[in-house]
XYZ file of C-alpha atoms in Angstrom:
704
model
C -35.714 16.900 -49.713
C -34.635 20.147 -51.343
C -36.399 22.138 -48.613
C -34.648 20.144 -45.874
C -31.260 20.645 -47.505
C -31.930 24.376 -47.812
C -32.937 24.547 -44.119
C -29.773 22.755 -43.045
C -27.637 25.163 -45.080
C -29.514 28.095 -43.565
C -28.936 26.802 -40.000
C -25.274 26.191 -40.783
C -24.864 29.712 -42.161
C -26.429 31.165 -39.018
C -24.115 29.046 -36.820
C -20.887 29.930 -38.582
C -21.541 33.527 -39.625
C -23.975 35.049 -37.099
C -22.378 37.692 -34.908
C -22.756 36.073 -31.494
C -20.722 36.093 -28.310
C -20.023 33.854 -25.338
C -20.405 34.193 -21.580
C -18.276 32.345 -19.046
C -17.522 32.599 -15.363
C -17.042 30.955 -12.015
C -19.309 30.526 -8.980
C -17.958 30.392 -5.422
C -19.363 30.657 -1.936
C -18.283 33.156 0.711
C -15.440 30.790 1.731
C -14.077 31.096 -1.837
C -14.809 27.440 -2.579
C -16.313 26.431 -5.936
C -20.027 25.619 -6.212
C -20.591 22.784 -8.731
C -23.991 21.843 -10.115
C -25.494 25.353 -10.096
C -28.189 25.982 -12.696
C -27.507 29.246 -14.551
C -30.035 30.652 -17.008
C -30.203 33.757 -19.216
C -33.387 35.756 -19.735
C -34.857 36.575 -22.148
C -34.544 33.324 -24.071
C -34.376 29.705 -23.001
C -30.606 29.507 -22.457
C -29.182 27.650 -19.439
C -26.197 25.590 -18.296
C -24.731 24.102 -15.115
C -21.415 24.722 -13.384
C -18.789 21.977 -13.401
C -16.882 20.531 -10.436
C -14.628 23.612 -10.398
C -17.598 26.004 -10.408
C -16.941 27.037 -14.025
C -19.675 27.617 -16.597
C -19.874 28.772 -20.213
C -22.624 29.850 -22.623
C -21.890 29.474 -26.339
C -23.415 31.232 -29.326
C -25.262 33.899 -27.292
C -26.900 36.681 -29.348
C -25.542 40.115 -28.366
C -27.595 42.021 -25.806
C -28.310 42.596 -22.157
C -29.545 39.651 -20.094
C -30.623 38.808 -16.595
C -28.482 35.925 -15.410
C -30.360 33.844 -12.827
C -28.491 31.364 -10.637
C -30.481 28.739 -8.723
C -28.572 26.845 -6.049
C -30.015 24.605 -3.371
C -29.386 26.160 0.029
C -28.506 29.579 -1.402
C -31.723 30.526 -3.170
C -31.986 32.365 -6.478
C -29.619 35.238 -7.340
C -29.922 37.528 -10.344
C -27.246 39.568 -12.118
C -27.322 41.842 -15.150
C -24.815 40.959 -17.888
C -24.095 42.304 -21.373
C -22.866 40.053 -24.175
C -20.961 41.655 -27.050
C -20.544 40.134 -30.546
C -17.411 37.998 -31.114
C -16.298 38.517 -27.504
C -16.302 36.452 -24.334
C -17.856 38.154 -21.318
C -16.460 36.975 -17.983
C -18.741 37.011 -14.915
C -17.411 35.711 -11.595
C -20.018 35.195 -8.873
C -19.601 34.942 -5.095
C -22.584 33.725 -3.048
C -22.313 35.365 0.353
C -25.814 34.712 1.632
C -27.534 31.393 2.177
C -31.189 30.545 2.547
C -32.195 29.740 6.090
C -34.326 26.762 5.050
C -34.858 24.395 2.148
C -38.361 22.966 2.089
C -38.506 22.840 5.897
C -34.932 21.531 6.179
C -32.917 24.016 8.216
C -29.433 24.829 6.941
C -27.128 25.695 9.839
C -23.527 26.787 9.540
C -20.823 25.696 7.139
C -21.184 21.962 7.728
C -23.942 21.602 5.129
C -22.325 23.665 2.362
C -20.718 20.660 0.722
C -23.928 18.675 1.102
C -25.715 21.416 -0.854
C -23.010 21.127 -3.533
C -23.556 17.373 -3.775
C -27.338 17.649 -3.980
C -27.163 20.355 -6.637
C -24.800 18.289 -8.751
C -26.930 15.183 -8.366
C -30.057 17.188 -9.253
C -28.626 18.769 -12.415
C -26.513 15.883 -13.775
C -27.687 14.552 -17.103
C -27.478 10.866 -16.137
C -28.592 8.834 -13.117
C -26.085 9.531 -10.360
C -25.567 9.696 -6.618
C -23.159 12.311 -5.280
C -21.393 12.333 -1.900
C -19.680 15.423 -0.536
C -16.685 15.640 1.757
C -18.710 16.835 4.733
C -21.051 13.857 4.427
C -17.979 11.593 4.475
C -16.624 13.483 7.489
C -19.746 12.808 9.544
C -18.813 9.135 9.791
C -15.576 7.356 10.774
C -14.899 6.319 7.176
C -11.160 5.859 6.780
C -11.273 5.085 3.074
C -13.361 5.733 -0.032
C -14.949 2.292 0.067
C -16.393 2.844 3.534
C -17.918 6.122 2.329
C -19.375 4.516 -0.810
C -21.229 1.787 1.044
C -23.679 4.460 2.270
C -24.875 5.099 -1.298
C -28.144 3.437 -2.393
C -27.521 0.519 -4.738
C -23.857 0.157 -3.696
C -22.456 -2.785 -1.742
C -18.874 -3.289 -0.602
C -16.883 -6.474 -0.010
C -14.753 -6.121 3.109
C -11.199 -7.223 3.810
C -10.052 -7.299 7.437
C -13.000 -5.119 8.422
C -12.397 -2.380 5.840
C -14.311 -1.835 2.614
C -12.355 -2.967 -0.451
C -14.225 -4.222 -3.554
C -17.051 -2.226 -5.113
C -20.406 -3.721 -6.161
C -22.898 -1.461 -7.969
C -26.475 -2.623 -8.523
C -25.495 -6.167 -7.544
C -22.862 -6.562 -10.261
C -19.372 -7.902 -9.577
C -16.418 -5.553 -8.908
C -14.801 -6.267 -12.290
C -17.956 -4.943 -14.013
C -17.455 -1.434 -12.588
C -14.900 1.305 -13.231
C -13.204 3.863 -10.983
C -11.804 7.200 -12.172
C -9.942 10.074 -10.572
C -11.088 13.429 -11.988
C -12.324 11.499 -15.020
C -9.053 9.579 -15.548
C -8.932 5.824 -15.044
C -7.294 4.366 -11.939
C -5.372 1.172 -12.836
C -5.671 -2.015 -10.807
C -2.916 -3.180 -8.479
C -4.232 -6.751 -8.361
C -2.711 -9.422 -10.582
C -5.690 -11.540 -11.589
C -8.457 -9.019 -12.184
C -9.310 -5.403 -12.996
C -10.624 -4.461 -9.548
C -9.570 -1.148 -8.011
C -9.124 -1.575 -4.270
C -11.237 1.131 -2.660
C -9.412 0.989 0.691
C -6.258 2.384 -0.896
C -7.391 6.038 -1.070
C -8.168 7.898 2.185
C -11.641 9.413 2.295
C -10.420 12.860 3.368
C -8.441 13.314 0.116
C -11.608 13.534 -1.986
C -13.936 16.513 -2.321
C -16.812 14.756 -4.097
C -17.688 11.196 -5.109
C -19.958 10.625 -8.100
C -21.577 7.227 -8.585
C -22.801 7.031 -12.194
C -25.379 4.274 -12.527
C -25.956 4.985 -16.212
C -23.445 6.114 -18.834
C -23.450 8.809 -21.467
C -21.554 8.361 -24.768
C -18.650 10.574 -23.657
C -17.838 8.240 -20.730
C -15.571 5.165 -20.851
C -17.731 2.199 -21.802
C -16.298 -0.510 -19.533
C -18.728 0.047 -16.663
C -21.702 -2.309 -16.928
C -22.528 -1.939 -13.236
C -21.578 1.707 -13.002
C -18.733 4.163 -12.773
C -17.347 5.936 -9.714
C -15.593 9.261 -10.271
C -13.446 10.588 -7.422
C -13.065 14.371 -7.612
C -10.189 15.982 -5.724
C -10.199 19.483 -4.296
C -10.213 22.421 -6.688
C -8.107 25.535 -6.115
C -10.010 28.069 -3.993
C -10.337 31.710 -4.969
C -8.496 32.773 -1.840
C -6.352 31.391 0.936
C -7.645 28.278 2.649
C -5.945 26.376 5.472
C -7.434 23.313 7.110
C -5.950 20.785 9.530
C -7.482 17.775 11.228
C -6.224 15.418 13.902
C -8.133 12.437 15.245
C -7.563 9.349 17.310
C -9.385 6.186 18.246
C -9.125 2.900 20.068
C -9.427 -0.641 18.727
C -10.652 -2.882 21.553
C -10.076 -6.146 19.641
C -6.298 -5.623 19.937
C -6.402 -2.898 22.586
C -4.344 -0.452 20.530
C -4.742 3.128 19.334
C -5.520 4.477 15.859
C -4.413 7.853 14.492
C -5.475 10.085 11.614
C -4.171 13.465 10.441
C -4.942 15.691 7.474
C -3.810 19.037 6.095
C -5.057 21.259 3.272
C -3.594 24.524 1.973
C -4.887 26.425 -1.034
C -4.473 29.915 -2.473
C -4.200 31.946 -5.664
C -1.027 33.630 -6.849
C 0.312 35.771 -9.727
C -2.524 38.272 -9.618
C -5.104 35.474 -9.183
C -4.064 33.713 -12.390
C -2.415 30.720 -10.705
C -4.365 28.600 -8.247
C -2.996 25.734 -6.160
C -4.252 23.439 -3.431
C -2.146 20.859 -1.590
C -3.618 18.034 0.498
C -1.997 15.474 2.774
C -3.498 12.580 4.702
C -2.075 10.067 7.165
C -3.892 7.119 8.703
C -2.346 4.639 11.158
C -4.601 1.785 12.196
C -3.800 -1.131 14.511
C -6.433 -3.818 14.554
C -6.950 -7.538 14.159
C -9.397 -10.306 13.441
C -10.195 -13.725 14.874
C -11.976 -16.554 13.156
C -12.564 -20.284 13.022
C -12.796 -22.191 9.730
C -14.417 -25.622 10.127
C -14.877 -27.987 7.164
C -17.778 -30.422 7.561
C -17.804 -33.925 6.055
C -19.964 -37.079 6.128
C -18.475 -40.293 7.467
C -18.902 -43.671 5.739
C -20.538 -45.348 8.749
C -24.109 -46.612 8.699
C -25.417 -43.364 10.198
C -23.393 -41.188 7.818
C -22.240 -39.120 10.787
C -21.500 -35.464 10.165
C -18.113 -34.466 11.544
C -15.372 -31.819 11.311
C -12.652 -33.077 8.971
C -10.616 -29.846 9.072
C -10.681 -26.835 11.301
C -8.558 -23.716 11.588
C -8.387 -21.345 14.536
C -6.856 -18.126 13.228
C -5.546 -15.042 14.964
C -4.517 -11.991 12.884
C -2.613 -8.886 13.924
C -2.933 -6.114 11.332
C -1.111 -2.789 11.112
C -2.350 -0.674 8.202
C -0.700 2.640 7.310
C -1.998 4.949 4.571
C -0.286 8.053 3.190
C -1.674 10.283 0.472
C -0.418 13.464 -1.212
C -2.367 15.525 -3.724
C -1.524 18.728 -5.619
C -3.977 20.484 -7.939
C -3.055 23.607 -9.903
C -4.756 25.755 -12.523
C -3.584 28.695 -14.599
C -5.924 31.115 -16.369
C -4.256 32.673 -19.407
C -7.339 34.731 -20.217
C -11.108 34.385 -20.143
C -10.995 31.818 -22.959
C -8.054 29.574 -22.032
C -7.309 27.701 -18.828
C -5.140 24.686 -18.003
C -5.064 22.333 -15.013
C -2.301 20.129 -13.623
C -2.714 17.555 -10.891
C -0.698 14.871 -9.153
C -1.808 12.318 -6.579
C 0.293 9.726 -4.808
C -1.260 7.101 -2.509
C 0.410 4.229 -0.782
C -0.757 1.731 1.775
C 1.389 -0.640 3.834
C -0.310 -3.688 5.316
C 1.791 -5.403 7.962
C 0.161 -8.642 8.985
C 1.049 -11.495 11.294
C -1.148 -14.569 11.215
C -1.178 -17.480 13.636
C -3.115 -20.531 12.430
C -3.905 -23.574 14.574
C -5.048 -26.381 12.253
C -6.754 -29.723 12.863
C -6.991 -32.547 10.307
C -9.258 -35.391 11.471
C -10.356 -38.787 10.084
C -12.779 -41.277 11.627
C -11.634 -44.715 12.782
C -14.214 -47.472 12.084
C -14.973 -50.854 13.608
C -14.259 -54.044 11.671
C -17.333 -53.894 9.443
C -17.128 -50.084 9.146
C -20.635 -49.540 10.523
C -19.621 -47.483 13.566
C -17.012 -44.862 14.410
C -14.776 -45.925 17.296
C -12.263 -43.079 17.368
C -10.999 -39.923 15.712
C -7.377 -39.547 14.685
C -5.360 -36.961 12.813
C -2.823 -34.174 13.182
C -2.349 -30.677 14.579
C -0.382 -27.947 12.802
C 0.813 -24.613 14.171
C 1.646 -22.209 11.375
C 2.934 -18.630 11.263
C 2.590 -16.261 8.337
C 5.054 -13.362 8.553
C 8.055 -11.804 6.848
C 11.765 -11.150 7.170
C 13.394 -8.680 9.547
C 13.443 -5.856 6.979
C 9.638 -5.948 7.006
C 9.356 -5.870 10.814
C 8.918 -9.665 10.757
C 5.453 -9.189 9.240
C 3.838 -10.186 5.974
C 4.149 -6.857 4.166
C 1.844 -5.842 1.323
C 2.767 -2.529 -0.300
C 0.262 -0.981 -2.675
C 0.828 2.261 -4.555
C -1.290 4.299 -6.933
C 0.043 7.376 -8.697
C -1.819 9.623 -11.111
C -0.443 12.636 -13.020
C -2.693 14.663 -15.294
C -2.694 17.764 -17.490
C -5.961 19.248 -18.769
C -7.045 22.259 -20.769
C -10.278 24.156 -21.438
C -10.581 26.543 -24.371
C -13.231 28.704 -26.028
C -12.694 28.807 -29.785
C -14.512 31.956 -30.807
C -18.037 32.205 -29.426
C -19.447 28.916 -30.743
C -17.016 26.095 -29.969
C -15.897 24.767 -26.579
C -12.873 22.441 -26.568
C -11.283 20.509 -23.718
C -8.465 17.973 -23.655
C -6.525 15.949 -21.131
C -3.553 13.625 -20.769
C -2.792 11.425 -17.791
C -0.279 8.822 -16.706
C -1.102 6.414 -13.888
C 0.768 3.577 -12.170
C -0.575 1.017 -9.719
C 1.581 -1.629 -8.087
C 1.398 -4.319 -5.431
C 4.579 -5.665 -3.864
C 4.682 -8.557 -1.382
C 8.358 -9.075 -0.543
C 9.676 -12.080 1.386
C 6.407 -13.445 2.691
C 7.319 -16.342 4.943
C 5.538 -19.386 6.312
C 6.759 -21.737 9.028
C 4.758 -24.717 10.226
C 5.265 -27.391 12.864
C 3.117 -30.534 12.851
C 2.160 -33.134 15.433
C 1.056 -35.946 13.127
C -0.205 -38.598 15.564
C -3.085 -37.385 17.675
C -6.469 -38.689 18.824
C -9.448 -36.378 19.326
C -12.947 -36.031 20.610
C -15.537 -33.791 18.942
C -18.339 -31.841 20.607
C -20.654 -30.652 17.844
C -23.713 -29.861 19.955
C -23.318 -26.218 18.924
C -22.588 -26.346 15.164
C -21.539 -22.697 15.115
C -18.937 -23.287 17.806
C -17.557 -26.817 17.324
C -15.072 -28.018 19.920
C -12.113 -30.266 19.018
C -10.251 -31.698 22.016
C -6.966 -33.699 21.869
C -7.227 -36.828 24.039
C -3.555 -36.669 25.009
C -1.422 -33.770 26.195
C -0.461 -31.437 23.363
C 3.289 -31.886 23.848
C 5.335 -29.201 22.010
C 8.230 -31.641 21.797
C 6.166 -33.788 19.403
C 5.855 -31.026 16.796
C 8.317 -31.342 13.903
C 9.059 -28.819 11.150
C 6.744 -29.490 8.185
C 6.938 -26.298 6.099
C 9.346 -23.378 5.689
C 9.077 -21.057 2.676
C 9.790 -17.574 1.328
C 7.839 -15.996 -1.561
C 7.849 -12.755 -3.505
C 5.016 -11.314 -5.553
C 5.039 -8.163 -7.677
C 2.287 -6.787 -9.932
C 2.347 -3.478 -11.784
C -0.054 -1.787 -14.180
C 0.679 1.387 -16.159
C -1.764 3.427 -18.195
C -1.376 6.433 -20.447
C -4.579 8.151 -21.468
C -5.478 11.068 -23.707
C -8.759 12.542 -24.867
C -10.157 15.572 -26.639
C -13.779 16.771 -26.684
C -15.506 19.438 -28.788
C -18.904 20.946 -27.999
C -21.014 23.381 -29.986
C -24.692 24.459 -30.137
C -27.011 22.367 -32.294
C -30.794 22.451 -31.848
C -33.579 21.300 -34.151
C -36.251 23.004 -32.053
C -36.466 26.763 -32.165
C -35.850 28.563 -28.854
C -34.791 25.319 -27.157
C -31.295 24.426 -26.010
C -29.354 21.831 -27.997
C -25.705 20.764 -27.848
C -23.630 18.435 -29.982
C -20.500 16.853 -28.528
C -17.932 14.647 -30.131
C -14.503 13.447 -29.143
C -11.702 10.904 -29.234
C -10.204 8.796 -26.448
C -7.019 6.703 -26.258
C -5.834 4.396 -23.477
C -2.553 2.461 -23.573
C -2.170 -0.127 -20.825
C 0.673 -2.419 -19.737
C 0.524 -4.986 -16.960
C 2.994 -7.537 -15.629
C 3.143 -10.041 -12.797
C 6.386 -11.569 -11.479
C 6.136 -14.102 -8.653
C 8.560 -16.634 -7.173
C 8.488 -19.204 -4.376
C 11.227 -21.075 -2.455
C 10.969 -23.965 0.003
C 13.715 -24.555 2.573
C 15.102 -27.333 4.718
C 17.585 -26.597 7.535
C 20.979 -28.239 7.115
C 21.056 -29.009 10.864
C 17.957 -30.350 12.536
C 15.870 -27.478 13.841
C 14.385 -29.707 16.497
C 10.838 -29.491 17.756
C 8.564 -26.554 18.518
C 9.969 -26.807 22.017
C 13.454 -25.997 20.635
C 12.693 -22.582 19.109
C 11.562 -19.240 20.561
C 7.763 -19.130 20.825
C 4.822 -16.905 21.746
C 1.662 -18.028 23.539
C -1.846 -16.794 22.676
C -4.144 -17.456 25.606
C -7.410 -16.633 23.826
C -7.932 -13.344 25.684
C -10.594 -11.301 23.888
C -10.805 -13.881 21.083
C -13.812 -12.745 19.090
C -14.781 -16.028 17.425
C -15.630 -17.894 20.639
C -14.039 -19.668 23.564
C -10.911 -20.860 21.755
C -7.249 -20.805 22.782
C -4.873 -20.619 19.771
C -1.897 -21.676 21.917
C 1.832 -21.729 21.123
C 3.504 -20.582 17.895
C 6.965 -19.696 16.613
C 8.045 -16.196 17.616
C 7.679 -13.922 14.524
C 11.073 -12.379 15.280
C 12.662 -15.825 15.050
C 11.021 -16.510 11.678
C 12.012 -13.069 10.371
C 15.605 -13.482 11.519
C 16.250 -16.795 9.742
C 18.986 -16.402 7.095
C 17.155 -18.642 4.632
C 19.303 -17.879 1.593
C 22.515 -18.778 3.414
C 23.464 -22.074 1.745
C 25.498 -23.049 4.777
C 22.372 -23.033 6.921
C 19.501 -23.986 4.611
C 18.894 -25.930 1.431
C 16.638 -23.758 -0.708
C 14.711 -25.028 -3.705
C 12.637 -23.066 -6.164
C 9.066 -24.347 -6.588
C 8.058 -23.350 -10.150
C 4.701 -25.107 -9.776
C 3.759 -22.352 -7.327
C 4.281 -19.428 -9.706
C 5.532 -20.240 -13.211
C 2.176 -20.489 -14.984
C 0.812 -17.417 -13.156
C 3.441 -14.935 -14.426
C 2.567 -12.914 -17.528
C 2.801 -9.625 -19.383
C -0.172 -7.877 -20.994
C -0.616 -4.905 -23.305
C -3.911 -3.316 -24.265
C -4.693 -0.444 -26.593
C -8.159 1.086 -26.479
C -9.296 3.679 -29.005
C -12.736 5.264 -28.786
C -14.810 7.897 -30.527
C -18.289 9.135 -29.714
C -21.052 11.521 -30.662
C -23.535 12.893 -28.139
C -26.540 15.112 -28.782
C -28.321 16.908 -25.915
C -31.712 18.318 -26.908
C -34.409 20.099 -24.905
C -37.956 19.616 -26.196
C -39.422 22.123 -23.737
C -38.670 23.461 -20.269
C -39.614 20.097 -18.706
C -38.372 17.351 -21.058
C -34.820 16.835 -22.346
C -32.987 14.018 -24.102
C -29.465 12.683 -24.623
C -28.855 10.372 -27.555
C -25.608 9.134 -29.027
C -23.237 6.258 -29.518
C -19.702 5.282 -28.616
C -17.369 3.082 -30.654
C -14.473 1.365 -28.850
C -11.766 -0.711 -30.504
C -9.641 -2.927 -28.243
C -6.284 -4.421 -29.209
C -4.648 -6.913 -26.842
C -1.157 -8.422 -26.836
C -0.651 -11.010 -24.058
C 2.307 -13.279 -23.264
C 2.173 -16.305 -20.938
C 4.366 -19.279 -20.083
C 4.300 -22.784 -21.604
C 4.976 -25.137 -18.678
C 5.416 -28.926 -18.609
C 4.512 -30.841 -15.450
C 4.061 -27.561 -13.557
C 7.791 -26.881 -13.221
C 9.622 -26.997 -16.575
C 9.492 -23.813 -18.653
C 9.270 -24.848 -22.322
C 8.889 -21.323 -23.673
C 6.478 -18.451 -23.975
C 3.207 -18.111 -25.854
C 2.088 -14.807 -27.367
C -1.407 -14.006 -28.553
C -3.000 -10.888 -30.074
C -6.623 -10.027 -30.686
C -8.661 -7.047 -31.878
C -12.373 -6.351 -31.544
C -14.723 -3.381 -31.886
C -17.904 -2.570 -29.962
C -20.635 -0.114 -30.974
C -22.526 1.127 -27.909
C -25.682 3.257 -28.343
C -27.156 5.327 -25.491
C -30.486 7.077 -24.936
C -31.541 9.036 -21.832
C -34.529 11.190 -20.892
C -35.003 13.680 -18.080
C -38.447 15.008 -17.146
C -39.139 17.701 -14.527
C -42.929 17.862 -13.984
C -42.557 20.195 -10.970
C -39.590 22.020 -9.503
C -38.668 19.484 -6.835
C -39.349 16.279 -8.766
C -37.088 14.813 -11.456
C -37.891 11.651 -13.410
C -35.152 9.932 -15.413
C -35.131 6.997 -17.815
C -32.162 5.550 -19.664
C -31.218 2.832 -22.135
C -27.449 2.448 -22.065
C -25.028 -0.165 -23.342
C -21.642 -0.883 -21.802
C -19.012 -3.618 -21.763
C -16.690 -5.474 -19.419
C -13.380 -6.831 -20.645
C -12.357 -10.218 -19.211
C -10.060 -10.307 -16.199
C -6.380 -10.085 -17.083
C -5.373 -13.597 -16.105
C -8.371 -15.094 -17.931
C -6.860 -13.796 -21.188
C -3.287 -14.974 -20.571
C -2.313 -17.671 -23.134
C -0.475 -19.825 -20.579
C -0.309 -23.618 -21.002
C 0.387 -26.034 -18.160
C 0.627 -29.674 -19.255
C 0.695 -32.329 -16.496
C 1.363 -35.466 -18.511
C 1.317 -37.915 -15.602
C -2.234 -36.922 -14.621
C -3.348 -36.280 -18.215
C -4.340 -32.711 -17.277
C -3.976 -29.578 -19.379
C -4.651 -26.132 -17.864
C -4.780 -23.213 -20.276
C -5.843 -19.599 -20.526
C -8.332 -18.381 -23.116
C -7.039 -15.307 -24.960
C -10.037 -15.400 -27.324
C -12.566 -14.589 -24.608
C -14.929 -11.852 -25.733
C -15.916 -8.796 -23.769
C -19.252 -8.973 -21.940
């Protein structure tokens, strides 16, 4: 024991008092764009590191002397440079690769289109954990309008679609709420009210330089990512002027309309190369639609238990989706040891939707002893979903995500590397004045042709007279959800190796996340003071089924969206409006979460082939949720507040083995967590005394 203690003191004295230096720099290609994931080694000695997403690298605790610095980069070959490290000083070495290899293991590299692919492969090859990396040029090879569409090309990643575009992320088969999404390492909040999902169709694909899909975690990463973590990396400032502009168009045959996309990038360095800046802009305008049928099958009570369609919807959607995105990234280099970064990104997406829904409700008519079906009777509804005139008479859904960040990187002497960051992010979803209007013909007889179960045919036996349709529903609803998050973290890294002549690093740090979320919904039902008449009495539109994708169906006649949008519903001289608390009161809430984390991570090389990462992360979560106490769905009794605190200890162990140059084997044991969805934790209480029903949230749910 005495010998071990003496050895530790000896190692500590060498670390703190030995006269060593540091070496840092930046690697760029001939277009002055950073090269991340490069492997840089110093000879003699077994000292190496990799460049980060900005192309920066640093060697700590380097003995003074002259070295050969070797840089190995896929697609560019191996380059060597002579460098001299002086005691107690930082040597700066900036590298520009101006010559590429012509081939990589029989794969020909041609032109600039594969440069970013080489960046992605290098980063994926040299990352410590199990990752997949996508570069911007790989995204640009496909018509991927958003990040979700690009991600679905990654092995082990599946995407849930909404209106034909990728939205919810599934990694390794695990649900969207079990994954996390970050922007330059900072968390992106969720704009949805019930869950923690980040909608991947909100961010345009051309605003991102690199996408990292982390399928295993290391202790320095946020722990709430059981399935995995996706890190979106924006463009870094180039080392010289860069201007890029794109313009594209397309055609959507389902609605026979055009689609438009534009992008612009400008980057440069100023103030004698100390200040770098890159600005990006993206615009996407997409007109499309979707058609579907929604049959509900039931079994009749006759002797044969006949299968029939009890409900069926024929739905026709018009969708107009507009995405804007702005991004500004800046960096300022005070000297070779101190650099700060500032970034701001603003994304918003407007969904303007009009939906026409033809609905059938059908019941069988039996003979006297109820052994046979003699007829089918029921009703037909014709419903519009839209919005008021200020929203172009459409159901508008506005989603916004903003992220503002400040980061710093510092060399403290020659042995300690420190970085820190602060960020503030806001995500919101606003659905103003979403309106429904429905007319119903309640006395109809039908026949059913179910010979093709995938295309059932419902036919009214009498003429579908528009004069028989009476107003059955008229409503206006608002929904607003907002989540804010402030985050801060600091990390310290220094050399620590228990094996002589082998690289070892010890990292430790602290992380704080303060989150607030609220949801405010309302709902009003209306009755016209004067009789609105029948469907024949109001302006209408007719959908003849042209190009209907779900089969040979004719949706028919519906209220004109402009008429619905122009109704002055809140004019008490024209309409009687009534709030419907049962539609929203128990769903409104406020939530606060505080997450504090600390970690320790040790990277150790055993030899030039085998390396290890071991460590643990401790996260403490404090929640403060407030929900509504509701009687009989409509009477607000008061509010219920609940707090809870829990702590998770999460160990991690990873190995990386490189038996030959072009083969890497990885193994990992990692632990992570998933906090329950927001609404699952809300302490709401809805007591329906007449039906003897109590609905309640569960604020004591534990993290998975």
